[in-house]
Amino acid sequence: MQIFLRFVSDPGFQIGVGKDEGVHRTTVSKTVKIVLTKIMEKSHLWIRFTTNNEAHQQWSSKYQFPCAIGVIDCTHIRITKPSQHGDEYCNRKGYCSLNVQATCNANEEFTSIDAQWPGSVHDSRILKRSMVCAQMNNMRQNFLLLGDSGYGITPWLMTPYRNPQTHEEITFNTLFTRERVIIERCFGQLKRRFPILQYMVRIKLDRVASVIVSCAVLHNISKYLHDNMHDDDEQENIADEQELVDEENDLDLDENLRRRGLQRREEIKNLINQLQL
């Protein structure tokens, strides 16, 4: 574990890790593989997406957005260009990456993470094909997630008003933005804890997803142990994501689903403004 932690705190140079730990580069490589396997075997115990009352109560004990159980967003993790289908991994900023979708709860713990998609794939397409979408669609309760305007609005996925005109819409967006930023703090903490995710993951593509998920597991364990960072309030710089946020979503929503989502947003907007009075 010491070798693995040194590996993920480094931009990914196994030779340097070996020198620091007094082992050969081959030992570093084998050790990283073993630790990755062991962490992935336990990942389902530490990263769990739930749509029950407990998740809602946890959120409402700290935050105010009605019926919320978490936040959803994506972040790009740099990788070396794959030899096959490399252009698919080139994102809008011109570098190769995986577009990683995650959800988090009120405790800033990751509740789901999907790290299999090339950087060129849009956030809303990842959501549409994810376990999170399936679970929320089959949910019996009336809970919801908060997402940015790059997603399509549904009854279970709230997005902000793109051009708020009234005082009520501005109040809605203010509360929405204040609480949605939690996922950016989670991404920021994850990348500061494990700088390999901030710079570049220099290993074979088939193991990159395991590294990302393993770091998310260790992040959650740190939260469980109350091993908080001194700069927890710092969030990820989302400037690179802004073009995606401003783009029209491609969820291919049917009009009825979209209409129900818009109607629910109006209801929540009115409720928020009543509570503000």
Coordinates of N, CA and C in Angstrom, one line a residue, residues 71-197:
V71 N -25.4 15.0 -6.0 CA -25.0 15.8 -7.1 C -24.3 14.9 -8.2
I72 N -24.4 15.2 -9.4 CA -23.8 14.5 -10.5 C -23.0 15.4 -11.4
D73 N -21.9 15.0 -11.9 CA -21.1 15.8 -12.8 C -20.0 14.9 -13.4
C74 N -19.2 15.4 -14.4 CA -18.1 14.7 -15.0 C -16.9 15.5 -14.9
T75 N -15.7 14.8 -14.9 CA -14.4 15.4 -14.9 C -13.5 14.7 -15.8
H76 N -12.5 15.4 -16.4 CA -11.6 14.7 -17.4 C -10.3 14.4 -16.7
I77 N -9.9 13.1 -16.9 CA -8.6 12.6 -16.4 C -7.7 12.4 -17.6
R78 N -6.6 13.1 -17.5 CA -5.6 13.0 -18.7 C -5.0 11.6 -18.8
I79 N -4.8 11.1 -20.0 CA -4.2 9.8 -20.3 C -3.2 10.0 -21.5
T80 N -2.3 9.1 -21.7 CA -1.5 9.1 -22.9 C -2.4 8.6 -24.0
K81 N -2.1 9.1 -25.2 CA -3.0 8.8 -26.4 C -2.9 7.3 -26.7
P82 N -4.0 6.6 -26.7 CA -4.0 5.1 -27.0 C -3.6 4.9 -28.5
S83 N -2.9 3.8 -28.7 CA -2.5 3.4 -30.1 C -3.7 3.1 -31.0
Q84 N -4.7 2.6 -30.4 CA -5.9 2.3 -31.2 C -7.1 3.2 -30.8
H85 N -7.7 3.8 -31.9 CA -8.8 4.7 -31.7 C -8.5 5.9 -30.8
G86 N -7.2 6.4 -31.0 CA -6.7 7.4 -30.1 C -7.5 8.7 -30.2
D87 N -8.0 9.0 -31.4 CA -8.8 10.3 -31.6 C -10.1 10.3 -30.8
E88 N -10.6 9.2 -30.5 CA -11.9 9.2 -29.7 C -11.6 9.7 -28.3
Y89 N -10.4 9.6 -27.8 CA -10.1 10.1 -26.5 C -9.7 11.5 -26.4
C90 N -9.6 12.2 -27.6 CA -9.3 13.6 -27.6 C -10.5 14.5 -27.3
N91 N -10.4 15.2 -26.2 CA -11.6 16.0 -25.8 C -11.6 17.4 -26.4
R92 N -12.5 18.3 -26.0 CA -12.6 19.6 -26.7 C -11.5 20.5 -26.5
K93 N -10.7 20.2 -25.4 CA -9.5 21.1 -25.2 C -8.3 20.6 -25.9
G94 N -8.4 19.5 -26.6 CA -7.3 19.0 -27.4 C -6.4 18.0 -26.8
Y95 N -6.6 17.6 -25.6 CA -5.8 16.5 -25.0 C -6.6 15.3 -24.8
C96 N -5.9 14.1 -24.6 CA -6.5 12.8 -24.5 C -6.9 12.6 -23.0
S97 N -8.1 12.1 -22.8 CA -8.6 11.9 -21.5 C -9.7 10.8 -21.4
L98 N -10.1 10.5 -20.2 CA -11.3 9.7 -19.9 C -12.3 10.7 -19.3
N99 N -13.5 10.7 -19.8 CA -14.5 11.6 -19.2 C -15.2 10.7 -18.1
V100 N -15.0 11.1 -16.8 CA -15.4 10.3 -15.7 C -16.6 10.9 -15.0
Q101 N -17.7 10.1 -15.0 CA -18.9 10.6 -14.3 C -18.9 10.1 -12.9
A102 N -19.4 11.0 -12.0 CA -19.4 10.6 -10.6 C -20.6 11.3 -9.9
T103 N -21.1 10.7 -8.9 CA -22.1 11.3 -8.0 C -21.5 11.4 -6.6
C104 N -22.0 12.3 -5.8 CA -21.5 12.4 -4.4 C -22.7 12.7 -3.5
N105 N -22.5 12.5 -2.2 CA -23.5 12.7 -1.2 C -23.2 14.0 -0.4
A106 N -23.9 14.2 0.6 CA -23.8 15.4 1.5 C -22.5 15.4 2.2
N107 N -21.9 14.2 2.4 CA -20.6 14.1 3.2 C -19.4 14.2 2.3
E108 N -19.6 14.6 1.0 CA -18.6 14.7 0.0 C -17.9 13.3 -0.2
E109 N -18.7 12.3 -0.2 CA -18.2 10.9 -0.5 C -18.8 10.6 -1.9
F110 N -18.0 9.9 -2.7 CA -18.5 9.4 -4.0 C -19.4 8.2 -3.8
T111 N -20.6 8.4 -4.4 CA -21.6 7.3 -4.3 C -21.7 6.5 -5.6
S112 N -21.1 7.0 -6.7 CA -20.9 6.2 -7.9 C -19.8 6.8 -8.7
I113 N -19.2 6.0 -9.6 CA -18.1 6.5 -10.5 C -18.1 5.6 -11.7
D114 N -18.1 6.2 -12.9 CA -18.0 5.6 -14.1 C -16.9 6.1 -14.9
A115 N -15.8 5.3 -15.1 CA -14.5 5.8 -15.6 C -14.2 5.0 -16.9
Q116 N -15.2 4.7 -17.8 CA -14.9 3.9 -18.9 C -15.0 4.7 -20.3
W117 N -15.4 6.0 -20.2 CA -15.7 6.7 -21.4 C -14.6 7.5 -22.0
P118 N -14.4 7.5 -23.3 CA -13.4 8.4 -23.9 C -13.7 9.9 -23.7
G119 N -12.7 10.7 -23.8 CA -12.9 12.2 -23.5 C -13.8 12.9 -24.5
S120 N -14.0 12.3 -25.7 CA -14.9 13.0 -26.6 C -16.3 12.8 -26.4
V121 N -16.7 11.9 -25.5 CA -18.1 11.6 -25.2 C -18.7 12.6 -24.3
H122 N -19.9 13.1 -24.6 CA -20.6 14.1 -23.9 C -21.1 13.6 -22.6
D123 N -21.2 14.5 -21.6 CA -21.6 14.1 -20.2 C -23.0 13.4 -20.2
S124 N -23.9 14.0 -21.0 CA -25.3 13.5 -21.0 C -25.4 12.1 -21.6
R125 N -24.6 11.8 -22.6 CA -24.6 10.5 -23.2 C -24.1 9.4 -22.1
I126 N -23.1 9.8 -21.4 CA -22.6 8.9 -20.3 C -23.7 8.6 -19.3
L127 N -24.4 9.7 -18.9 CA -25.5 9.5 -17.9 C -26.6 8.6 -18.5
K128 N -27.0 8.8 -19.7 CA -28.1 8.0 -20.3 C -27.8 6.5 -20.3
R129 N -26.5 6.2 -20.4 CA -26.1 4.8 -20.4 C -25.6 4.2 -19.1
S130 N -25.8 5.0 -18.0 CA -25.2 4.6 -16.8 C -26.1 3.9 -15.8
M131 N -25.6 3.3 -14.8 CA -26.3 2.6 -13.8 C -27.2 3.6 -13.0
V132 N -26.6 4.8 -12.8 CA -27.3 5.9 -12.1 C -28.7 6.2 -12.8
C133 N -28.7 6.4 -14.1 CA -29.9 6.7 -14.8 C -30.9 5.6 -14.7
A134 N -30.5 4.3 -14.8 CA -31.4 3.2 -14.6 C -32.0 3.1 -13.2
Q135 N -31.2 3.4 -12.2 CA -31.7 3.4 -10.8 C -32.7 4.5 -10.6
M136 N -32.3 5.7 -11.1 CA -33.2 6.8 -10.8 C -34.5 6.7 -11.6
N137 N -34.5 6.1 -12.8 CA -35.7 5.9 -13.5 C -36.6 4.9 -12.9
N138 N -36.0 3.9 -12.2 CA -36.8 2.9 -11.5 C -37.1 3.2 -10.0
M139 N -36.8 4.4 -9.6 CA -36.9 4.8 -8.2 C -38.4 5.0 -7.9
R140 N -38.9 4.5 -6.7 CA -40.2 4.7 -6.3 C -40.4 6.1 -5.6
Q141 N -39.4 6.5 -4.9 CA -39.5 7.7 -4.2 C -39.4 8.9 -5.1
N142 N -39.5 10.1 -4.6 CA -39.6 11.3 -5.4 C -38.3 12.1 -5.2
F143 N -37.1 11.4 -5.1 CA -35.9 12.1 -4.9 C -35.3 12.6 -6.2
L144 N -34.2 13.4 -6.1 CA -33.6 13.9 -7.3 C -32.1 14.2 -7.1
L145 N -31.4 14.3 -8.2 CA -30.0 14.7 -8.3 C -29.9 16.1 -8.9
L146 N -28.8 16.8 -8.5 CA -28.5 18.1 -9.1 C -27.5 18.0 -10.1
G147 N -27.7 18.6 -11.3 CA -26.7 18.5 -12.4 C -26.6 19.9 -13.1
D148 N -25.5 20.1 -13.8 CA -25.4 21.4 -14.5 C -26.2 21.5 -15.7
S149 N -26.2 22.6 -16.4 CA -27.1 22.8 -17.6 C -26.6 22.0 -18.8
G150 N -25.6 21.2 -18.7 CA -25.2 20.4 -19.8 C -26.1 19.1 -19.9
Y151 N -26.8 18.9 -18.8 CA -27.7 17.7 -18.8 C -29.2 18.2 -19.2
G152 N -30.0 17.2 -19.6 CA -31.4 17.5 -19.9 C -32.2 17.3 -18.6
I153 N -33.1 18.2 -18.4 CA -33.9 18.2 -17.2 C -34.9 17.0 -17.2
T154 N -35.1 16.4 -16.1 CA -36.1 15.3 -15.9 C -36.7 15.5 -14.5
P155 N -37.7 14.7 -14.2 CA -38.3 14.8 -12.8 C -37.3 14.5 -11.8
W156 N -36.2 13.7 -12.1 CA -35.3 13.3 -11.1 C -33.9 13.9 -11.2
L157 N -33.8 14.8 -12.2 CA -32.5 15.5 -12.4 C -32.8 17.0 -12.6
M158 N -32.5 17.8 -11.6 CA -32.7 19.2 -11.7 C -31.5 19.9 -12.3
T159 N -31.8 20.9 -13.2 CA -30.8 21.7 -13.7 C -31.2 23.2 -13.5
P160 N -30.2 24.1 -13.6 CA -30.6 25.5 -13.3 C -31.3 26.2 -14.5
Y161 N -31.9 27.3 -14.2 CA -32.4 28.1 -15.3 C -31.3 28.7 -16.1
R162 N -31.3 28.5 -17.4 CA -30.2 29.0 -18.3 C -30.2 30.5 -18.3
N163 N -31.3 31.2 -18.3 CA -31.3 32.7 -18.3 C -32.4 33.1 -17.3
P164 N -32.1 33.1 -16.1 CA -33.1 33.5 -15.0 C -33.5 34.9 -15.2
Q165 N -34.8 35.1 -15.2 CA -35.4 36.4 -15.5 C -36.0 37.0 -14.2
T166 N -36.7 36.2 -13.4 CA -37.4 36.7 -12.3 C -36.6 36.5 -11.0
H167 N -37.0 37.2 -9.9 CA -36.4 37.1 -8.6 C -36.5 35.7 -8.2
E168 N -37.6 35.0 -8.4 CA -37.8 33.6 -8.0 C -36.8 32.7 -8.7
E169 N -36.6 32.9 -10.0 CA -35.6 32.0 -10.7 C -34.2 32.3 -10.2
I170 N -33.9 33.5 -9.9 CA -32.5 33.8 -9.5 C -32.3 33.2 -8.1
T171 N -33.3 33.2 -7.2 CA -33.2 32.6 -5.9 C -33.0 31.1 -6.1
F172 N -33.8 30.5 -7.0 CA -33.6 29.1 -7.2 C -32.2 28.8 -7.7
N173 N -31.7 29.5 -8.7 CA -30.3 29.3 -9.2 C -29.2 29.5 -8.1
T174 N -29.4 30.5 -7.2 CA -28.5 30.7 -6.2 C -28.3 29.6 -5.3
L175 N -29.4 29.0 -4.8 CA -29.4 27.9 -3.9 C -28.9 26.7 -4.7
F176 N -29.3 26.5 -5.9 CA -28.9 25.4 -6.7 C -27.3 25.4 -6.9
T177 N -26.8 26.5 -7.3 CA -25.4 26.6 -7.5 C -24.6 26.4 -6.2
R178 N -25.0 26.9 -5.1 CA -24.3 26.7 -3.8 C -24.2 25.3 -3.4
E179 N -25.2 24.5 -3.8 CA -25.2 23.1 -3.4 C -24.6 22.2 -4.4
R180 N -24.8 22.5 -5.7 CA -24.2 21.7 -6.7 C -22.7 21.7 -6.7
V181 N -22.1 22.8 -6.2 CA -20.6 22.9 -6.2 C -20.0 21.8 -5.3
I182 N -20.7 21.1 -4.5 CA -20.2 20.0 -3.7 C -19.4 19.0 -4.6
I183 N -19.9 18.7 -5.7 CA -19.3 17.7 -6.6 C -17.9 18.3 -7.1
E184 N -17.8 19.6 -7.3 CA -16.6 20.2 -7.7 C -15.5 20.1 -6.6
R185 N -16.0 20.3 -5.3 CA -15.1 20.1 -4.2 C -14.6 18.7 -4.1
C186 N -15.5 17.7 -4.4 CA -15.1 16.3 -4.3 C -14.0 16.0 -5.4
F187 N -14.2 16.5 -6.6 CA -13.2 16.3 -7.6 C -11.9 17.0 -7.3
G188 N -12.0 18.2 -6.7 CA -10.8 18.9 -6.3 C -10.0 18.2 -5.2
Q189 N -10.7 17.7 -4.2 CA -10.1 16.9 -3.2 C -9.4 15.6 -3.7
L190 N -10.2 15.0 -4.6 CA -9.7 13.7 -5.2 C -8.3 14.0 -5.9
K191 N -8.3 15.0 -6.7 CA -7.1 15.3 -7.5 C -5.9 15.8 -6.7
R192 N -6.2 16.5 -5.6 CA -5.2 16.9 -4.7 C -4.6 15.7 -3.8
R193 N -5.5 14.9 -3.4 CA -5.1 13.7 -2.7 C -4.2 12.8 -3.6
F194 N -4.6 12.7 -4.8 CA -3.9 11.7 -5.7 C -3.5 12.5 -7.0
P195 N -2.4 13.2 -7.0 CA -2.0 14.0 -8.1 C -1.8 13.3 -9.4
I196 N -1.7 12.0 -9.4 CA -1.6 11.3 -10.7 C -2.9 11.6 -11.6
L197 N -4.0 11.9 -10.9 CA -5.3 12.2 -11.6 C -5.3 13.6 -12.1

